[in-house]
Short mmCIF file of C-alpha atoms in Angstrom, two decimals:
data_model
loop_
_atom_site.label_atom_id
_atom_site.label_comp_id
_atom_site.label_asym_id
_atom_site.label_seq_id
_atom_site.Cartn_x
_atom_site.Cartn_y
_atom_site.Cartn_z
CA UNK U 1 4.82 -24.53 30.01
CA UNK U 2 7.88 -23.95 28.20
CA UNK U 3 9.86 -27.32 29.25
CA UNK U 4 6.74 -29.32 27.62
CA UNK U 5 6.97 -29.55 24.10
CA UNK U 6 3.61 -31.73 23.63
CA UNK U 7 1.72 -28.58 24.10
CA UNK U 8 3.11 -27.31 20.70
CA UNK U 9 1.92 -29.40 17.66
CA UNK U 10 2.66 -28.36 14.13
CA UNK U 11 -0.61 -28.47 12.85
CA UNK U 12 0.15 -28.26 9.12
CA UNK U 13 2.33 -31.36 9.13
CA UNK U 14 0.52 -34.63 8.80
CA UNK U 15 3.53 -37.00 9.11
CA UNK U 16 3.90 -37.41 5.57
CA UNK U 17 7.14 -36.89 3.72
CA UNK U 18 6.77 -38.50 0.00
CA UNK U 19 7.67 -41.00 -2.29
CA UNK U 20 11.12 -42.24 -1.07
CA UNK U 21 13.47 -42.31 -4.25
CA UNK U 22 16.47 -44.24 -4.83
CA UNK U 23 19.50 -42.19 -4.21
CA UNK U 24 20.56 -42.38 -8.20
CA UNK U 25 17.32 -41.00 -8.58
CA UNK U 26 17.15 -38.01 -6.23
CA UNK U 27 21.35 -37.13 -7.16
CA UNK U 28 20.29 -36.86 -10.40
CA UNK U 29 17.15 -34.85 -9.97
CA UNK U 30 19.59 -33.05 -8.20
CA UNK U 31 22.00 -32.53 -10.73
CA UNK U 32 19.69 -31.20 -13.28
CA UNK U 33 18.25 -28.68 -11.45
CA UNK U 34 21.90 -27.55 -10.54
CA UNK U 35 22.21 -27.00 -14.07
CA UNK U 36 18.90 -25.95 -15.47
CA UNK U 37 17.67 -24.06 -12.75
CA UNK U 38 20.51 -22.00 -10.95
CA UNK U 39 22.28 -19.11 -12.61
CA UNK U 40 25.92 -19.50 -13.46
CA UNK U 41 27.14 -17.84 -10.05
CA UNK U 42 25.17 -19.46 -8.08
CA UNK U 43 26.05 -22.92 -9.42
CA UNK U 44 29.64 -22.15 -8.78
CA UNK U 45 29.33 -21.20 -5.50
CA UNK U 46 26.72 -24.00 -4.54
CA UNK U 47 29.50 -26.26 -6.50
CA UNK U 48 32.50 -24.76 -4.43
CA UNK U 49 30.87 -24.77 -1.15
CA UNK U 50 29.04 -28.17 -1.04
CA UNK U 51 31.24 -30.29 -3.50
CA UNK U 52 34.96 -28.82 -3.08
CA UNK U 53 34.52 -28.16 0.20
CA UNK U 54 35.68 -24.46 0.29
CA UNK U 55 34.75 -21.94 3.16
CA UNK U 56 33.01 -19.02 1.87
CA UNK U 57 35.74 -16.85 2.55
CA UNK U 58 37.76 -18.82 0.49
CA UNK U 59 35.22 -18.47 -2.45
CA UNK U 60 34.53 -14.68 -1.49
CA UNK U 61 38.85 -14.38 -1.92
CA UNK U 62 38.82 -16.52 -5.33
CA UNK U 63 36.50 -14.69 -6.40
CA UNK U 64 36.99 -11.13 -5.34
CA UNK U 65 33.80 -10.11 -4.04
CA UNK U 66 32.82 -9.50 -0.22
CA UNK U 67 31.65 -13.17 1.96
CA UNK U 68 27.97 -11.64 2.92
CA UNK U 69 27.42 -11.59 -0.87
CA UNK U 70 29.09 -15.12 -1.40
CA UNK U 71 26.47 -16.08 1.52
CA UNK U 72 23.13 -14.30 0.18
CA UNK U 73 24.40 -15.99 -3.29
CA UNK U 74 23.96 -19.68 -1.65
CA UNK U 75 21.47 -18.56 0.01
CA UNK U 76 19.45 -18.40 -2.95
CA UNK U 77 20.68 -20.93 -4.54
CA UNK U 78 19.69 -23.13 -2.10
CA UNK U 79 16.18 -21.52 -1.93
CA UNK U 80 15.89 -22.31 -5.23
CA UNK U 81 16.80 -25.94 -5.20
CA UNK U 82 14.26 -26.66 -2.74
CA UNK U 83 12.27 -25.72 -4.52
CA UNK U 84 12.87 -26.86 -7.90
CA UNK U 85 12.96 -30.81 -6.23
CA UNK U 86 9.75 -30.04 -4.29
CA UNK U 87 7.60 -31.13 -7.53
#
């Protein structure tokens, strides 16, 4: 039973995904919930990691605190941008 996967549906998903936004649209959507939403840390670690490409060593080192706390730090942030653009 475990090779078939039609005997697992996701019952709370209906196929729907939204209104399909331009891409101007949704990056700046994007944007300002980046800066509304997100405290200062966690906008410059979202910022490092996603848009200067760093590793998050290489943020943990620049900024002098441990990686797991870089990581729970995106973490959130993340968390919080999906669900800011949710609504």
């Amino acid at each position: 039973m475990r090779g078939d996967t039609t005997a697992v549906k996701n019952t709370l998903y209906d196929g729907y995904e939204g209104p399909r936004l331009p891409r101007q649209v949704q990056m700046q959507r994007l944007h300002r919930v980046i800066e509304m939403e997100l405290t200062p840390i966690q906008r410059e670690i979202l910022i490092a990691y996603y848009f200067q490409s760093m590793t998050m060593e290489q943020i943990a080192n620049q900024r002098g605190i441990c990686r797991s706390s870089v990581c729970r730090t995106l973490h959130r942030a993340e968390n919080r941008v999906r669900r800011c653009l949710r609504y």
